[in-house]
């Protein structure tokens, strides 16, 4: 028999009112604005956009504010919002080779066309707390350097001119890119669908898996061929006009991870690659994604599947933090009836155990009697 | 012959409109509204569709240049309008700003009229110049963070 339990309405309503109060906090302080979040907590905004799989800085900032800075809650809110909008279509694939680059570094070549461009990076900072940020001190603008801007050549193209690295991943002619927002997940899956899942996957989860491959659980001995951050054009085909039109630009982070060799009777030995592409500025996520992408290609390269990072079903099924938090957090919702059943069961087992022990006392009881 | 030379081919027309729509998408709402207010005569505009906000699934390519995959969605807003002369224009841009998309559609339509084409071209040039200046400034800022390696010679041999 199931008995519905009611009576939470007033408590829930008051709890939400209290949440709004705590979210606003001390009323003597100014409320934080959406523009301030976008401008000054930009990397938090980028993470929410990437894992919600929806690029919109203002909406991501709103979600962060609404979630009191709880990132997964913000991702959840933004992910839920996207289901309310119609889909206009699929963009023309963005061309990262034509990116307006604001950072590009390579760990494989010191001197390369376009150079090592550090951009606005945390690298080489001392990770010491900066007391000047306690006050609102004036901040200098970035320096500018004049001169001809060299095109920023792709590292993959440098290596592939010698045939020493595998090509950009191809799928069979006529393959329609899978879309996990439209079809349920099925395993095994093609690399395109895996990349979509990884691009929206939890940064911490992918970071841990990428780290595990470095520590020997599916070793690939990777090098960062390059990481680049910058803006790319988003174009949409306009059927009524017969050509594609630019809708504007978005910022993305791309990582080309170069991993150890593979050769066969037909193909000479060459480097293999892992690929990462993420909304916004998110180098750690793009790097972790490329490590996991490479590890998940184990079967394609005939490698033994010995580690979690190589297990497609394990990785893809658990990378989505909205799904993960939903299932973990549902445990706190009322399970009164389930638990009552378990309680009855354990009481019966206890009764049976005690009856058995009374009939034939075990050693424990004997010792206790002595 | 001169008449033929002056007549743009359909390809050229498409390329010009593609450039114009791309620039209108990157114009700010303030730029568009300012240009609308600055028009000598303003035609009556009726909405045909929208403005409506939806999603575009952004595609990337495996390895940067390989097979396409779905990266994630972006908000976009589009609108179509008709001028009193019957010309239809389409506007679309990233984000959720309906008024901006509507104004972009108005200017796309105005570009196709002989009366207002020149004013639209002026707006497009302004937007293009602003974008070029922004890009150039960012490129110079990035260039200042380029590493200039030098080699330290150690020992004599």
Coordinates of C-alpha atoms in Angstrom, one line a residue:
Chain A
X1 CA 0.0 0.0 0.0
X2 CA 1.3 3.5 -0.8
X3 CA 0.1 6.4 1.2
X4 CA 0.9 9.8 -0.2
X5 CA 2.3 12.2 2.3
X6 CA 1.4 15.9 2.1
X7 CA 2.0 18.9 4.2
X8 CA 5.3 20.4 3.0
X9 CA 3.9 23.3 1.1
X10 CA 4.3 26.0 3.8
X11 CA 7.8 24.7 4.8
X12 CA 8.9 24.7 1.1
X13 CA 7.6 28.1 0.4
X14 CA 9.3 29.5 3.6
X15 CA 12.5 27.7 2.8
X16 CA 12.6 29.3 -0.7
X17 CA 12.0 32.7 0.8
X18 CA 14.8 32.1 3.3
X19 CA 17.0 31.0 0.3
X20 CA 16.3 34.3 -1.4
X21 CA 17.2 36.2 1.8
X22 CA 20.5 34.3 2.3
X23 CA 21.3 34.7 -1.4
X24 CA 21.0 38.5 -1.1
X25 CA 23.0 38.4 2.1
X26 CA 24.0 41.6 4.0
X27 CA 21.7 44.4 2.6
X28 CA 24.2 47.1 3.5
X29 CA 26.4 45.8 0.7
X30 CA 25.5 46.5 -3.0
X31 CA 23.9 43.6 -4.9
X32 CA 26.3 42.0 -7.4
X33 CA 25.3 42.8 -11.0
X34 CA 25.1 40.4 -13.9
X35 CA 27.6 42.6 -15.9
X36 CA 30.0 42.4 -13.0
X37 CA 29.8 38.7 -12.9
X38 CA 30.5 38.5 -16.6
X39 CA 33.3 41.0 -16.5
X40 CA 35.0 40.0 -13.2
X41 CA 34.2 36.3 -12.7
X42 CA 34.5 35.4 -16.4
X43 CA 36.1 32.0 -16.0
X44 CA 33.3 30.9 -13.7
X45 CA 30.8 32.1 -16.3
X46 CA 32.8 30.1 -19.0
X47 CA 32.7 26.9 -16.9
X48 CA 28.9 27.2 -16.5
X49 CA 28.5 27.7 -20.2
X50 CA 30.7 24.8 -21.1
X51 CA 29.1 22.3 -18.8
X52 CA 25.6 23.5 -19.4
X53 CA 26.4 23.2 -23.1
X54 CA 24.9 26.6 -23.7
X55 CA 27.0 29.6 -24.8
X56 CA 25.4 32.8 -23.4
X57 CA 27.5 34.8 -20.9
X58 CA 24.6 36.9 -19.5
X59 CA 22.4 33.9 -18.8
X60 CA 25.3 31.9 -17.3
X61 CA 26.0 34.9 -15.0
X62 CA 22.4 35.0 -14.0
X63 CA 22.5 31.3 -13.2
X64 CA 25.6 31.8 -11.1
X65 CA 24.0 34.6 -9.1
X66 CA 20.8 32.6 -8.7
X67 CA 22.8 29.5 -7.5
X68 CA 24.7 31.6 -5.0
X69 CA 27.9 30.6 -6.8
X70 CA 27.2 26.8 -6.7
X71 CA 28.6 25.9 -10.1
X72 CA 26.8 22.6 -10.6
X73 CA 23.5 24.2 -9.5
X74 CA 24.1 27.0 -12.0
X75 CA 24.9 24.5 -14.7
X76 CA 21.7 22.7 -13.9
X77 CA 19.6 25.9 -14.1
X78 CA 21.2 26.9 -17.5
X79 CA 20.8 23.3 -18.9
X80 CA 17.2 23.4 -17.9
X81 CA 16.6 26.7 -19.6
X82 CA 17.9 25.5 -22.9
X83 CA 15.1 22.9 -23.1
X84 CA 12.6 25.8 -23.3
X85 CA 14.0 27.2 -26.6
X86 CA 13.5 25.9 -30.1
X87 CA 16.4 24.7 -32.1
X88 CA 17.1 26.9 -35.2
X89 CA 19.7 24.5 -36.7
X90 CA 23.3 23.3 -36.7
X91 CA 26.1 25.8 -37.4
X92 CA 28.7 25.4 -40.1
X93 CA 31.7 23.8 -38.3
X94 CA 33.8 26.5 -36.6
X95 CA 37.3 26.9 -38.1
X96 CA 39.7 27.0 -35.2
X97 CA 42.6 27.4 -37.7
X98 CA 41.2 30.9 -38.4
X99 CA 40.8 31.8 -34.8
X100 CA 41.4 35.4 -33.6
X101 CA 44.0 34.0 -31.2
X102 CA 44.5 35.6 -27.7
X103 CA 46.7 32.8 -26.4
X104 CA 48.6 30.0 -28.0
X105 CA 51.3 27.9 -26.5
X106 CA 53.1 24.8 -27.7
X107 CA 55.1 22.4 -25.5
X108 CA 56.5 20.6 -28.5
X109 CA 58.1 23.4 -30.6
X110 CA 59.9 26.4 -29.1
X111 CA 60.0 28.4 -32.3
X112 CA 57.0 28.0 -34.5
X113 CA 55.0 30.3 -36.9
X114 CA 52.9 32.6 -34.8
X115 CA 55.2 32.1 -31.8
X116 CA 54.4 31.4 -28.1
X117 CA 51.7 33.8 -27.2
X118 CA 51.1 33.7 -23.4
X119 CA 48.0 35.9 -23.4
X120 CA 46.1 36.5 -20.1
X121 CA 47.4 33.4 -18.2
X122 CA 47.8 32.3 -14.6
X123 CA 50.9 30.4 -15.6
X124 CA 54.1 31.8 -14.0
X125 CA 52.2 33.7 -11.4
X126 CA 53.3 32.9 -7.9
X127 CA 50.0 31.8 -6.5
X128 CA 50.4 34.2 -3.6
X129 CA 47.3 36.0 -2.4
X130 CA 47.4 39.5 -3.7
X131 CA 46.4 42.0 -0.9
X132 CA 46.1 44.8 -3.5
X133 CA 42.8 43.1 -4.7
X134 CA 41.4 43.7 -1.2
X135 CA 41.1 47.3 -2.3
X136 CA 39.8 48.6 -5.6
X137 CA 43.1 49.9 -6.9
X138 CA 43.5 51.2 -10.4
X139 CA 44.7 48.5 -12.9
X140 CA 46.9 49.2 -15.8
X141 CA 45.8 48.2 -19.3
X142 CA 47.7 45.5 -21.2
X143 CA 50.8 46.6 -23.1
X144 CA 50.6 46.7 -26.9
X145 CA 53.3 45.6 -29.3
X146 CA 53.1 46.9 -32.9
X147 CA 54.4 45.1 -35.9
X148 CA 53.2 42.5 -38.4
X149 CA 51.1 39.8 -36.8
X150 CA 52.2 36.4 -38.0
X151 CA 49.5 33.8 -38.8
X152 CA 49.3 31.3 -36.0
X153 CA 50.1 28.0 -37.7
X154 CA 48.5 24.8 -36.4
X155 CA 51.1 22.5 -34.8
X156 CA 49.3 19.5 -36.3
X157 CA 50.1 20.9 -39.8
X158 CA 53.8 21.3 -39.0
X159 CA 54.0 17.6 -38.0
X160 CA 51.7 16.3 -40.7
X161 CA 53.8 17.9 -43.5
X162 CA 56.3 15.2 -42.6
X163 CA 53.6 12.6 -42.2
X164 CA 54.7 12.0 -38.6
X165 CA 51.2 12.5 -37.0
X166 CA 47.8 11.1 -37.8
X167 CA 45.3 13.3 -39.7
X168 CA 42.5 15.2 -38.1
X169 CA 39.9 12.5 -37.3
X170 CA 37.7 11.5 -40.2
X171 CA 34.5 9.6 -40.1
X172 CA 33.0 7.7 -43.0
X173 CA 31.6 9.7 -45.9
X174 CA 27.9 10.7 -45.3
X175 CA 28.2 10.2 -41.5
X176 CA 25.7 12.5 -39.7
X177 CA 27.2 13.9 -36.5
X178 CA 25.5 12.3 -33.5
X179 CA 23.6 14.6 -31.2
X180 CA 23.1 13.4 -27.6
X181 CA 20.5 16.1 -27.0
X182 CA 18.4 14.3 -29.6
X183 CA 19.1 10.6 -29.2
X184 CA 19.6 8.5 -26.1
X185 CA 23.2 7.3 -25.5
X186 CA 24.1 3.9 -27.0
X187 CA 27.4 2.1 -26.6
X188 CA 29.8 1.8 -28.3
X189 CA 29.6 5.2 -29.8
X190 CA 31.6 7.1 -32.5
X191 CA 34.2 9.6 -31.6
X192 CA 32.0 12.6 -32.6
X193 CA 29.4 11.7 -30.0
X194 CA 32.1 11.1 -27.4
X195 CA 33.6 14.5 -28.0
X196 CA 30.1 16.1 -27.6
X197 CA 29.7 14.3 -24.2
X198 CA 33.2 15.2 -23.1
X199 CA 32.8 18.9 -24.1
X200 CA 29.9 19.2 -21.7
X201 CA 31.4 16.8 -19.1
X202 CA 32.4 17.8 -15.6
X203 CA 35.8 19.5 -15.5
X204 CA 36.7 17.8 -12.2
X205 CA 35.8 14.4 -13.4
X206 CA 37.7 14.8 -16.7
X207 CA 40.7 16.3 -14.9
X208 CA 40.9 13.3 -12.5
X209 CA 40.6 10.8 -15.4
X210 CA 43.2 12.7 -17.5
X211 CA 45.5 12.7 -14.4
X212 CA 45.0 9.0 -14.0
X213 CA 46.3 8.4 -17.5
X214 CA 49.4 10.4 -16.7
X215 CA 50.0 8.3 -13.5
X216 CA 50.0 5.1 -15.5
X217 CA 46.3 4.0 -15.8
X218 CA 46.3 3.9 -19.6
X219 CA 49.6 5.6 -20.3
X220 CA 49.8 7.5 -23.5
X221 CA 52.9 9.7 -22.8
X222 CA 51.3 12.9 -24.2
X223 CA 52.7 16.3 -25.2
X224 CA 50.6 19.5 -25.6
X225 CA 51.1 20.1 -29.3
X226 CA 49.3 23.3 -28.7
X227 CA 46.6 25.0 -26.7
X228 CA 44.9 28.0 -28.3
X229 CA 42.2 30.3 -27.0
X230 CA 40.4 32.9 -29.1
X231 CA 37.3 33.8 -31.0
X232 CA 35.8 31.9 -33.9
X233 CA 32.9 32.8 -36.2
X234 CA 29.6 31.0 -35.9
X235 CA 27.8 30.7 -39.2
X236 CA 24.4 29.4 -39.9
X237 CA 23.0 28.3 -43.2
X238 CA 20.1 30.4 -44.3
X239 CA 17.9 28.2 -46.5
X240 CA 15.8 31.2 -47.6
X241 CA 18.9 33.0 -48.9
X242 CA 21.0 30.0 -50.1
X243 CA 24.2 30.9 -48.2
X244 CA 25.5 30.8 -44.6
X245 CA 25.5 34.0 -42.5
X246 CA 27.7 34.9 -39.5
X247 CA 25.8 35.2 -36.3
X248 CA 28.7 36.6 -34.4
X249 CA 31.8 35.2 -32.6
X250 CA 32.2 32.9 -29.6
X251 CA 35.3 32.3 -27.6
X252 CA 36.6 28.7 -27.5
X253 CA 39.7 26.9 -26.1
X254 CA 41.3 24.1 -28.2
X255 CA 43.9 21.6 -27.2
X256 CA 45.8 19.4 -29.5
X257 CA 47.4 16.6 -27.4
X258 CA 50.0 14.6 -29.2
X259 CA 50.5 11.1 -27.9
X260 CA 52.7 8.1 -28.5
X261 CA 53.0 6.2 -31.7
X262 CA 51.0 3.8 -33.6
X263 CA 52.0 2.0 -36.7
X264 CA 50.9 -1.0 -38.7
X265 CA 52.0 -3.1 -41.6
X266 CA 50.2 -0.6 -43.8
X267 CA 51.0 2.7 -42.0
X268 CA 54.4 3.8 -40.8
X269 CA 54.8 4.7 -37.1
X270 CA 53.3 8.1 -36.4
X271 CA 52.1 10.1 -33.4
X272 CA 48.5 9.8 -32.4
X273 CA 46.3 12.6 -31.2
X274 CA 43.7 13.5 -28.6
X275 CA 41.4 16.5 -29.1
X276 CA 39.8 19.0 -26.8
X277 CA 37.4 21.9 -27.6
X278 CA 35.5 23.8 -25.0
X279 CA 33.4 26.9 -24.8
X280 CA 35.1 30.0 -23.3
X281 CA 38.5 30.1 -21.8
X282 CA 39.1 26.8 -20.1
X283 CA 42.5 25.4 -20.7
X284 CA 42.4 22.8 -17.9
X285 CA 39.2 21.3 -19.2
X286 CA 40.4 21.3 -22.9
X287 CA 43.6 19.6 -21.9
X288 CA 41.8 17.0 -19.7
X289 CA 39.3 16.4 -22.5
X290 CA 42.1 15.8 -25.0
X291 CA 43.7 13.3 -22.7
X292 CA 40.5 11.4 -22.2
X293 CA 39.6 11.5 -25.9
X294 CA 42.9 9.9 -26.6
X295 CA 42.5 7.3 -23.9
X296 CA 39.0 6.4 -25.1
X297 CA 40.5 5.6 -28.6
X298 CA 42.2 2.5 -27.1
X299 CA 40.1 0.0 -29.1
X300 CA 40.7 1.9 -32.3
X301 CA 44.5 1.5 -31.8
X302 CA 44.3 -2.1 -30.6
X303 CA 45.4 -1.1 -27.1
X304 CA 44.5 -3.2 -24.0
X305 CA 41.7 -1.7 -22.1
X306 CA 43.0 -1.8 -18.5
X307 CA 42.1 1.5 -16.9
X308 CA 38.9 3.5 -16.2
X309 CA 39.9 6.3 -18.6
X310 CA 39.7 3.8 -21.5
X311 CA 36.3 2.5 -20.6
X312 CA 33.9 4.4 -22.9
X313 CA 30.7 3.4 -21.1
X314 CA 32.1 4.2 -17.7
X315 CA 33.5 7.6 -18.7
X316 CA 30.7 8.8 -20.9
X317 CA 27.9 7.6 -18.5
X318 CA 29.5 9.4 -15.5
X319 CA 30.9 12.6 -17.1
X320 CA 27.7 14.6 -16.9
X321 CA 27.4 16.5 -13.6
X322 CA 23.8 17.4 -14.0
X323 CA 22.8 13.7 -14.3
X324 CA 25.3 12.8 -11.5
X325 CA 24.0 15.4 -9.1
X326 CA 20.4 14.5 -9.8
X327 CA 21.0 10.9 -8.9
X328 CA 23.2 11.4 -5.9
X329 CA 21.1 14.2 -4.5
X330 CA 17.8 12.5 -4.9
X331 CA 18.9 10.3 -2.0
X332 CA 18.0 13.1 0.4
X333 CA 14.4 13.2 -0.8
X334 CA 11.8 11.3 1.2
X335 CA 12.4 7.5 1.0
X336 CA 10.2 6.8 4.0
X337 CA 8.4 3.8 2.5
X338 CA 11.5 2.2 1.0
X339 CA 13.3 2.6 4.3
X340 CA 10.3 1.2 6.3
X341 CA 10.5 -1.9 4.2
X342 CA 14.3 -2.2 4.9
X343 CA 13.7 -1.6 8.6
X344 CA 11.2 -4.4 8.8
X345 CA 13.6 -6.7 7.0
X346 CA 16.5 -6.0 9.3
X347 CA 14.3 -6.4 12.4
X348 CA 13.1 -9.8 11.1
X349 CA 16.7 -10.8 10.4
X350 CA 17.7 -9.7 13.9
X351 CA 14.9 -11.7 15.5
X352 CA 15.9 -14.8 13.6
X353 CA 19.6 -14.3 14.6
X354 CA 18.7 -13.9 18.3
X355 CA 16.4 -17.0 18.2
X356 CA 19.2 -19.1 16.6
X357 CA 21.7 -17.9 19.2
X358 CA 19.4 -18.8 22.1
X359 CA 19.0 -22.4 20.8
X360 CA 22.7 -23.1 20.2
X361 CA 24.9 -20.6 22.0
X362 CA 28.0 -19.7 20.0
X363 CA 31.5 -19.2 21.3
X364 CA 31.0 -15.5 22.0
X365 CA 28.3 -16.3 24.5
X366 CA 30.3 -19.0 26.2
X367 CA 33.2 -16.7 26.6
X368 CA 31.0 -14.0 28.0
X369 CA 29.6 -16.5 30.5
X370 CA 33.0 -17.5 31.8
Chain B
X1 CA 29.3 46.8 -72.1
X2 CA 29.4 49.4 -69.4
X3 CA 25.9 48.4 -68.3
X4 CA 26.9 44.8 -68.0
X5 CA 30.0 45.7 -65.9
X6 CA 27.9 47.7 -63.5
X7 CA 25.4 44.9 -63.0
X8 CA 26.6 42.8 -60.1
X9 CA 26.4 39.1 -60.6
X10 CA 24.2 37.0 -58.3
X11 CA 27.3 35.7 -56.6
X12 CA 28.6 39.2 -55.9
X13 CA 25.2 40.2 -54.6
X14 CA 25.1 37.1 -52.3
X15 CA 28.7 37.9 -51.1
X16 CA 27.8 41.5 -50.4
X17 CA 24.6 40.6 -48.5
X18 CA 26.5 37.9 -46.6
X19 CA 29.1 40.5 -45.5
X20 CA 26.4 43.0 -44.6
X21 CA 24.4 40.5 -42.5
X22 CA 27.6 39.3 -40.8
X23 CA 28.4 42.9 -39.8
X24 CA 24.8 43.7 -38.7
X25 CA 25.0 40.6 -36.4
X26 CA 28.1 42.1 -34.8
X27 CA 26.8 45.6 -34.6
X28 CA 25.6 46.7 -31.1
X29 CA 22.0 47.6 -30.5
X30 CA 23.1 51.2 -29.8
X31 CA 24.9 51.4 -33.2
X32 CA 21.8 50.1 -35.0
X33 CA 19.3 52.3 -33.2
X34 CA 21.5 55.3 -33.8
X35 CA 21.7 54.6 -37.5
X36 CA 17.9 54.2 -37.6
X37 CA 17.4 57.5 -35.9
X38 CA 19.8 59.2 -38.3
X39 CA 18.0 58.1 -41.5
X40 CA 16.6 61.1 -43.4
X41 CA 13.3 59.2 -44.1
X42 CA 12.2 56.2 -42.2
X43 CA 10.0 53.7 -44.1
X44 CA 7.1 51.9 -42.3
X45 CA 8.2 48.5 -41.1
X46 CA 6.0 45.5 -40.5
X47 CA 7.1 42.4 -38.7
X48 CA 7.0 39.2 -40.8
X49 CA 8.5 36.8 -38.2
X50 CA 9.8 37.1 -34.7
X51 CA 11.9 38.4 -33.1
X52 CA 12.3 34.9 -31.7
X53 CA 15.1 33.5 -29.6
X54 CA 16.3 29.9 -30.1
X55 CA 19.4 27.8 -30.1
X56 CA 22.0 27.0 -32.7
X57 CA 24.0 23.8 -32.2
X58 CA 27.6 24.9 -32.7
X59 CA 29.7 22.3 -34.5
X60 CA 33.4 21.8 -34.3
X61 CA 35.7 19.5 -36.2
X62 CA 37.5 16.5 -34.8
X63 CA 41.2 17.4 -34.5
X64 CA 40.3 20.9 -35.6
X65 CA 39.9 20.1 -39.3
X66 CA 38.3 16.6 -39.4
X67 CA 34.7 15.3 -39.3
X68 CA 32.2 17.6 -37.7
X69 CA 30.9 17.0 -34.1
X70 CA 28.3 18.9 -32.0
X71 CA 30.1 21.1 -29.5
X72 CA 27.2 22.7 -27.7
X73 CA 24.5 25.2 -28.2
X74 CA 24.4 29.0 -28.4
X75 CA 21.5 31.4 -28.0
X76 CA 20.5 33.2 -31.1
X77 CA 17.7 35.6 -32.0
X78 CA 16.2 36.2 -35.4
X79 CA 13.6 38.4 -37.0
X80 CA 12.2 39.2 -40.5
X81 CA 10.6 42.4 -41.5
X82 CA 8.9 43.9 -44.6
X83 CA 9.3 47.6 -45.6
X84 CA 6.3 49.5 -47.0
X85 CA 7.9 49.1 -50.5
X86 CA 7.6 45.3 -50.1
X87 CA 11.3 44.5 -49.6
X88 CA 11.9 41.8 -46.9
X89 CA 14.9 41.7 -44.7
X90 CA 16.3 39.1 -42.3
X91 CA 18.2 39.7 -39.1
X92 CA 20.0 37.2 -36.8
X93 CA 22.6 37.5 -34.1
X94 CA 24.0 35.6 -31.2
X95 CA 22.3 36.3 -27.9
X96 CA 18.7 37.1 -26.8
X97 CA 18.3 40.7 -27.9
X98 CA 15.1 40.8 -30.0
X99 CA 15.2 44.5 -30.7
X100 CA 18.8 44.2 -32.1
X101 CA 17.7 41.3 -34.4
X102 CA 14.7 43.4 -35.6
X103 CA 16.9 46.4 -36.4
X104 CA 19.4 44.1 -38.2
X105 CA 16.5 42.8 -40.3
X106 CA 15.4 46.4 -41.1
X107 CA 18.9 47.3 -42.2
X108 CA 19.2 44.1 -44.3
X109 CA 16.0 45.2 -46.1
X110 CA 17.1 48.9 -46.4
X111 CA 20.4 47.7 -48.1
X112 CA 18.3 46.3 -50.9
X113 CA 16.6 49.6 -51.6
X114 CA 18.2 52.2 -53.8
X115 CA 17.1 55.0 -51.5
X116 CA 18.8 53.8 -48.3
X117 CA 21.6 51.5 -49.5
X118 CA 24.2 54.3 -49.1
X119 CA 23.2 54.9 -45.5
X120 CA 23.4 51.2 -44.7
X121 CA 26.8 51.0 -46.3
X122 CA 28.0 53.9 -44.0
X123 CA 26.7 52.0 -41.0
X124 CA 28.4 48.8 -42.2
X125 CA 31.7 50.7 -42.7
X126 CA 31.5 52.1 -39.1
X127 CA 30.8 48.7 -37.6
X128 CA 33.6 47.1 -39.7
X129 CA 36.0 49.9 -38.6
X130 CA 35.1 49.3 -34.9
X131 CA 35.6 45.6 -35.2
X132 CA 38.9 46.0 -37.0
X133 CA 40.2 48.4 -34.4
X134 CA 39.1 46.1 -31.5
X135 CA 40.7 43.1 -33.2
X136 CA 43.9 45.1 -33.9
X137 CA 44.1 46.2 -30.3
X138 CA 43.6 42.7 -29.0
X139 CA 46.2 41.4 -31.4
X140 CA 48.7 44.0 -30.3
X141 CA 48.0 43.1 -26.6
X142 CA 48.5 39.5 -27.4
X143 CA 51.7 40.3 -29.4
X144 CA 53.1 42.0 -26.2
X145 CA 52.9 38.6 -24.4
X146 CA 54.9 36.8 -27.2
X147 CA 57.9 35.0 -25.8
X148 CA 61.2 36.2 -27.3
X149 CA 63.6 33.4 -26.7
X150 CA 67.3 34.0 -26.4
X151 CA 70.1 31.6 -25.9
X152 CA 72.7 31.9 -23.2
X153 CA 76.1 30.7 -24.3
X154 CA 77.8 28.8 -21.6
X155 CA 81.5 28.0 -21.6
X156 CA 83.9 28.6 -24.5
X157 CA 83.8 25.2 -26.3

